[in-house]
Coordinates of C-alpha atoms in Angstrom, one line a residue:
X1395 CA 0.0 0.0 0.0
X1396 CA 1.7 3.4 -1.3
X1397 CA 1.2 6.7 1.3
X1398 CA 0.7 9.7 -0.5
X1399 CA 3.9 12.1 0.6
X1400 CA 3.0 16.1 0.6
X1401 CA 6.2 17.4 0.1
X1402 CA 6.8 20.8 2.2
X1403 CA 7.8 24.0 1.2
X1404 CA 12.1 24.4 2.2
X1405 CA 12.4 27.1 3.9
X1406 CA 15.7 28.9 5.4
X1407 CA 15.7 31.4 8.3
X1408 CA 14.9 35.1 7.1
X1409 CA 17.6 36.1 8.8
X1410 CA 20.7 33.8 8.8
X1411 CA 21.6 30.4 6.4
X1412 CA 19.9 28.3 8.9
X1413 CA 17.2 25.7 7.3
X1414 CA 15.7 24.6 11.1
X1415 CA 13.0 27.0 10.8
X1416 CA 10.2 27.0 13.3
X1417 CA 6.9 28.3 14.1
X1418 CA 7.1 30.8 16.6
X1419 CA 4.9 33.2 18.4
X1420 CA 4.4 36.6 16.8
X1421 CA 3.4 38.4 20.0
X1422 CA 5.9 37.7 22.7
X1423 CA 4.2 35.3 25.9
X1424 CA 4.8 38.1 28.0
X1425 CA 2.6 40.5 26.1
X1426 CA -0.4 38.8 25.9
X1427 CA -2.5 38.8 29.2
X1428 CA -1.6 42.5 29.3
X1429 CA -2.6 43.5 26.3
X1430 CA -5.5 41.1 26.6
X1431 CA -6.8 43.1 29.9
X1432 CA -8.0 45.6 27.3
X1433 CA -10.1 43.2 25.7
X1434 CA -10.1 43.8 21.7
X1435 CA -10.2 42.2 18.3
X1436 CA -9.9 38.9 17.8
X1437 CA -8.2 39.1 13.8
X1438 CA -5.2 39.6 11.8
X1439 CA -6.1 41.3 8.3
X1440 CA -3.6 41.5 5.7
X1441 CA -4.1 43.0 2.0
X1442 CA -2.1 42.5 -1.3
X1443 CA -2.3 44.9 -4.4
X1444 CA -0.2 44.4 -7.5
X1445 CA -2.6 46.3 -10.1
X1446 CA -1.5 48.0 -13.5
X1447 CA -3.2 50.8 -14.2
X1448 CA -5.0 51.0 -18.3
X1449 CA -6.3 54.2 -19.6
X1450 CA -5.5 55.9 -15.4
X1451 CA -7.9 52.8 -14.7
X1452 CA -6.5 50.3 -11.6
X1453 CA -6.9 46.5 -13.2
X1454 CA -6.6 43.8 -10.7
X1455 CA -7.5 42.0 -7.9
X1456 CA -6.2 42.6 -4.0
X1457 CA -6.1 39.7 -1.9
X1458 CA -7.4 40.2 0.8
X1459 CA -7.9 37.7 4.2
X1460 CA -9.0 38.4 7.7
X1461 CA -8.5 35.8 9.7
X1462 CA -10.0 33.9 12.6
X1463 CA -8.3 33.4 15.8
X1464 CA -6.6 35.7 18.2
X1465 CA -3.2 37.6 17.0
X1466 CA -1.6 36.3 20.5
X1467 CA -1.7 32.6 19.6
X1468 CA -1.0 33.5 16.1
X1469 CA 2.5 31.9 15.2
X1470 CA 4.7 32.6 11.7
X1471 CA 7.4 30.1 10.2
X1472 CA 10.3 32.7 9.6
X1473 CA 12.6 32.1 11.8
X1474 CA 15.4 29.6 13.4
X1475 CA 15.7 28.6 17.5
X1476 CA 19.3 30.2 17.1
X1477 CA 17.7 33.6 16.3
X1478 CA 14.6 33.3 18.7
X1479 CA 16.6 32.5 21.4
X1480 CA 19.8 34.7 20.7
X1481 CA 19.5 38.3 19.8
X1482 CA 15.9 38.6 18.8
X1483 CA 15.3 37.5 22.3
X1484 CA 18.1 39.7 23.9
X1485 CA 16.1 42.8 22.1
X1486 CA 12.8 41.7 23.4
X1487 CA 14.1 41.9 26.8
X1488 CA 15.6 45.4 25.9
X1489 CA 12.5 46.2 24.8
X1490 CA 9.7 44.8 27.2
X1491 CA 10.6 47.7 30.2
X1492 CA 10.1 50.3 27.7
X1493 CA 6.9 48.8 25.8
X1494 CA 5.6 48.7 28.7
X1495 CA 4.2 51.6 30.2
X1496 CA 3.3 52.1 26.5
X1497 CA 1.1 49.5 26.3
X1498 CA -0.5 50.5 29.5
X1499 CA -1.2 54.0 28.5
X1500 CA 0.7 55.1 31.4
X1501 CA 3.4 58.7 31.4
X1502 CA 6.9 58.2 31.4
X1503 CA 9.6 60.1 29.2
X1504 CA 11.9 57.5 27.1
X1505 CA 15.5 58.4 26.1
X1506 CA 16.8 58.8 22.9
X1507 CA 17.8 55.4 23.2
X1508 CA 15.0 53.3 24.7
X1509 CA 13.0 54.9 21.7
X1510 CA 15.6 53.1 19.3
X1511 CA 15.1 50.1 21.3
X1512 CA 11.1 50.3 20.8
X1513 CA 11.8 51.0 16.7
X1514 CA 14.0 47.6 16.8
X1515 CA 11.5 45.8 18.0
X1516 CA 8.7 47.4 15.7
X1517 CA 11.5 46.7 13.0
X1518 CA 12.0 43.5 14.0
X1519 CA 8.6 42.3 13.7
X1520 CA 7.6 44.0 11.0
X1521 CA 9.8 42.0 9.2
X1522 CA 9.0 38.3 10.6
X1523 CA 5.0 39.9 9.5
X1524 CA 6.2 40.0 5.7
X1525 CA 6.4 36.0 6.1
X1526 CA 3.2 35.4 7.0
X1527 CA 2.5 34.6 3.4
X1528 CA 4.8 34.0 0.4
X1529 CA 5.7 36.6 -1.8
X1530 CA 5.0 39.5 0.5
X1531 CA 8.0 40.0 2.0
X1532 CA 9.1 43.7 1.3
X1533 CA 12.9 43.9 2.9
X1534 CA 15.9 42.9 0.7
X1535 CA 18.1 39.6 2.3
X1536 CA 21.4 41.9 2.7
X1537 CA 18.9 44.6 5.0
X1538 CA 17.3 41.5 7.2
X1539 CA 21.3 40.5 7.6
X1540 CA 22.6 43.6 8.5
X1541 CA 19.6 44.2 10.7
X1542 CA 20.4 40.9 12.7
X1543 CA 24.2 41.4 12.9
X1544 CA 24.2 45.3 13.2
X1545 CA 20.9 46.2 14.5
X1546 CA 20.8 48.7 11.4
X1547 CA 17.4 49.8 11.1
X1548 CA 16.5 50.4 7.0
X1549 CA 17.0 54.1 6.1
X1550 CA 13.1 53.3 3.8
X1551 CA 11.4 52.7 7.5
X1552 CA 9.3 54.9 8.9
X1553 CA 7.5 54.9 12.2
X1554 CA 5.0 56.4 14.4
X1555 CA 3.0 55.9 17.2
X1556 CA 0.2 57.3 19.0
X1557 CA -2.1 56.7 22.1
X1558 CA -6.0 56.0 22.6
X1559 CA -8.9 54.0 24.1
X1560 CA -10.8 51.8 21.7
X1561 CA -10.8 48.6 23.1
X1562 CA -11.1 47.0 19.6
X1563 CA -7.9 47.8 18.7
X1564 CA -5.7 46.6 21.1
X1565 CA -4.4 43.6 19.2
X1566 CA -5.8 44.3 16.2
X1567 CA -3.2 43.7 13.0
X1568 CA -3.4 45.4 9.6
X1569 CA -0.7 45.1 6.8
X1570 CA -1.1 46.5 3.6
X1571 CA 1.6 45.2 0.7
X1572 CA 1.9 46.9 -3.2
X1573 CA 4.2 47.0 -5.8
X1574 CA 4.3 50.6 -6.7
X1575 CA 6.6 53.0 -8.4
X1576 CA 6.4 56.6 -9.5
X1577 CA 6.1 56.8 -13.4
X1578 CA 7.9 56.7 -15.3
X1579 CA 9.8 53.9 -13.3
X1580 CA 13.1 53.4 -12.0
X1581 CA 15.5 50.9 -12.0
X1582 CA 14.0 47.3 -11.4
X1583 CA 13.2 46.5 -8.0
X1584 CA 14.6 44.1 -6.0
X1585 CA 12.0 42.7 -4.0
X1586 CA 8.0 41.7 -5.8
X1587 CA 6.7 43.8 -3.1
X1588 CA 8.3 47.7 -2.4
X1589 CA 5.9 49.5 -0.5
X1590 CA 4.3 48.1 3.1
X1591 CA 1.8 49.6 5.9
X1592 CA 1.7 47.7 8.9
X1593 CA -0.6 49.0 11.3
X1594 CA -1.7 47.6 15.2
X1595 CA -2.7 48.1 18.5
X1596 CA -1.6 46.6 21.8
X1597 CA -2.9 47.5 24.7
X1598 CA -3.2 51.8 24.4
X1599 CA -0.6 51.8 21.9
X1600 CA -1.1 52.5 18.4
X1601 CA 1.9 51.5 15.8
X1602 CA 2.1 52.8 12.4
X1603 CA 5.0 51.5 9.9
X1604 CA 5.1 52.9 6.5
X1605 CA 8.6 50.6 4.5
X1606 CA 9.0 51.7 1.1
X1607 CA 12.4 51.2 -1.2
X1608 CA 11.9 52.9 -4.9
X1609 CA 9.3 56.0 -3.0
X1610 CA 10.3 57.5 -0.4
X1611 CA 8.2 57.2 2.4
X1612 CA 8.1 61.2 3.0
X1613 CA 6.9 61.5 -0.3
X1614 CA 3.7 59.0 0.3
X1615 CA 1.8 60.2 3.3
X1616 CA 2.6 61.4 6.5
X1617 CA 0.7 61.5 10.2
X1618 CA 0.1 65.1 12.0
X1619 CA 3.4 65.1 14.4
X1620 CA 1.5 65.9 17.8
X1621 CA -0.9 63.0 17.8
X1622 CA 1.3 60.7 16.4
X1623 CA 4.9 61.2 17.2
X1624 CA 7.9 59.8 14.9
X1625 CA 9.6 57.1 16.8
X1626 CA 11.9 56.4 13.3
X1627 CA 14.1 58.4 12.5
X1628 CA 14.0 60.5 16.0
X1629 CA 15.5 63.2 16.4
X1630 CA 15.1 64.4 19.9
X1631 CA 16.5 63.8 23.1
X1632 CA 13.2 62.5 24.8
X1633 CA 9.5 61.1 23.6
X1634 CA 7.5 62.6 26.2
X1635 CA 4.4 60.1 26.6
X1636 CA 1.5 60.4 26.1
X1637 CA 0.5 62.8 23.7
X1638 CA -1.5 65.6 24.1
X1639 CA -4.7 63.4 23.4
X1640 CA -6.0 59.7 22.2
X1641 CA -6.5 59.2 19.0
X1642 CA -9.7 57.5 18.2
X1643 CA -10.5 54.4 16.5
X1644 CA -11.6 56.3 13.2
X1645 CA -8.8 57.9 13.1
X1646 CA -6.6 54.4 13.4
X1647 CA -9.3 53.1 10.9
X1648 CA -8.0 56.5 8.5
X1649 CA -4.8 55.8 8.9
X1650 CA -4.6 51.8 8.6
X1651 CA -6.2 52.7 5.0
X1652 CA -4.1 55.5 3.8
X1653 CA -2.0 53.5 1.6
X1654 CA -5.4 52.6 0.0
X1655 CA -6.3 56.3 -0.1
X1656 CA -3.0 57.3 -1.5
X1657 CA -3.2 55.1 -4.8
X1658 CA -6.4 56.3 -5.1
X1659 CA -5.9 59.8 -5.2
X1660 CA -2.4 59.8 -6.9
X1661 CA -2.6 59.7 -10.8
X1662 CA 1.5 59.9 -11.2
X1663 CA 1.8 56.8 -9.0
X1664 CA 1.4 53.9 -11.3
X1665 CA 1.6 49.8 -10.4
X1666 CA 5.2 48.8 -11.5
X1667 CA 5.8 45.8 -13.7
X1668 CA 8.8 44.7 -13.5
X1669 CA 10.4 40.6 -13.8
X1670 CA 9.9 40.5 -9.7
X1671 CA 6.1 41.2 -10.2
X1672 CA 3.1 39.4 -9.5
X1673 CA 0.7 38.5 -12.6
X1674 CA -2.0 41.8 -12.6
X1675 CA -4.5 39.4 -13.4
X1676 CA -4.5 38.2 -10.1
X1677 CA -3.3 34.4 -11.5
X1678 CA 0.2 34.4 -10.0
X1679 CA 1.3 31.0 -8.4

């Protein structure tokens, strides 16, 4: 009697050569029965565009999933036990005083450098979120290794953060993925996916990551300054938290979309196609 094999996609750690990858957590254990005091949303939503654009008209079809389940059990393949356990781990523990009374919604002024800590760790699993599905990772292989070596943040992030109240967004998880370019183009792209908004809440805190390589991420969108202050780059000696008021959850809703928005309102931004590109059509294996 013959068994019928299923043979497993090979996979190699997104941040070293190692091939023992494993499912891990994507919200550290530590996190999740205080974030989960604020009650909240119980799905992870990502979205994928890769449309061309005919006669200024968008042709395509986004996928788009929202899944069941709770983000704090939810677990991604990207990474090896050397990596969990080594640095990624050493920069949770960096991370966890400071995220901390951010979460929690609570004052406290954060140095310089417990602010890059915080961006690391936004960095870092930013990054880990481009594996949850094939083809959507955004960050070139040299910029995961010299992130995991060095620390070094890519010069295309951009992040920002903000306070507020709605209890439906603390653990919510929105990541947006396109393939865009300013027309004409420029040179070919190095990754199918260029341009990324990641957007969640834990606890009080609100995270916004806008990573694009080929635009600028000035020159997309950017957040009013006072509600939601710029963690990456910073430039100031201390964040002084909170800000002057919560944002609310149409406002998170706003900016979670804004990518969306943007396309839609920008007729010199055109979907690239380039060899790295997903089919348009939507039939891409």
């Amino acid at each position: 009697m013959s068994t019928l094999r299923i043979k497993k996609k090979w996979r190699r750690c997104i941040f070293c050569p190692s091939a023992e990858v494993s499912k891990e957590h994507f919200w550290p254990v530590w996190m999740h029965p205080l974030v989960m005091a604020y009650g909240g949303s119980t799905h992870y939503s990502e979205t994928s565009r890769s449309f061309i654009k005919r006669d200024g008209i968008p042709v395509g079809t986004p996928y788009e999933v929202t899944r069941p389940g709770s983000t704090f059990t939810k677990k991604i393949r990207a990474t090896c036990a050397k990596c969990n356990n080594g640095w990624m781990n050493q920069l949770e523990a960096e991370a966890r005083p400071y995220l901390t009374p951010l979460i929690d919604g609570l004052p406290v002024s954060l140095s310089a450098e417990a602010v890059r800590v915080i961006a690391r760790w936004v960095t870092l699993k930013t990054m880990v979120a481009e594996y949850n599905r094939p083809n959507e990772d955004v960050t070139p292989l040299d910029e995961r290794h010299a992130f995991a070596t060095l620390r070094a943040i890519p010069p295309w992030f951009r992040i920002q953060i903000a306070t507020h109240r709605d209890h439906m967004w603390s653990g919510m998880f929105w990541r947006h993925t396109a393939t865009l370019t300013w027309s004409p183009p420029p040179e070919r792209l190095i990754t199918r996916k260029n341009v990324q908004l990641v957007s969640f809440g834990l606890g009080r805190l609100f995270v916004s990551v806008l990573a694009s390589h080929g635009i600028e991420p000035d020159k997309l969108f950017d957040l009013h300054p006072v509600f939601f202050p710029r963690i990456l780059p910073f430039a100031e000696p201390w964040l002084r938290w909170p800000p002057p008021r919560a944002i609310s959850s149409a406002e998170m809703n706003l900016v979670a979309e804004s990518l969306n928005t943007f396309i839609r309102e920008q007729p010199r931004l055109r979907w690239a196609i380039h060899p790295n590109a997903p089919d348009p059509t939507g039939n891409d294996t």
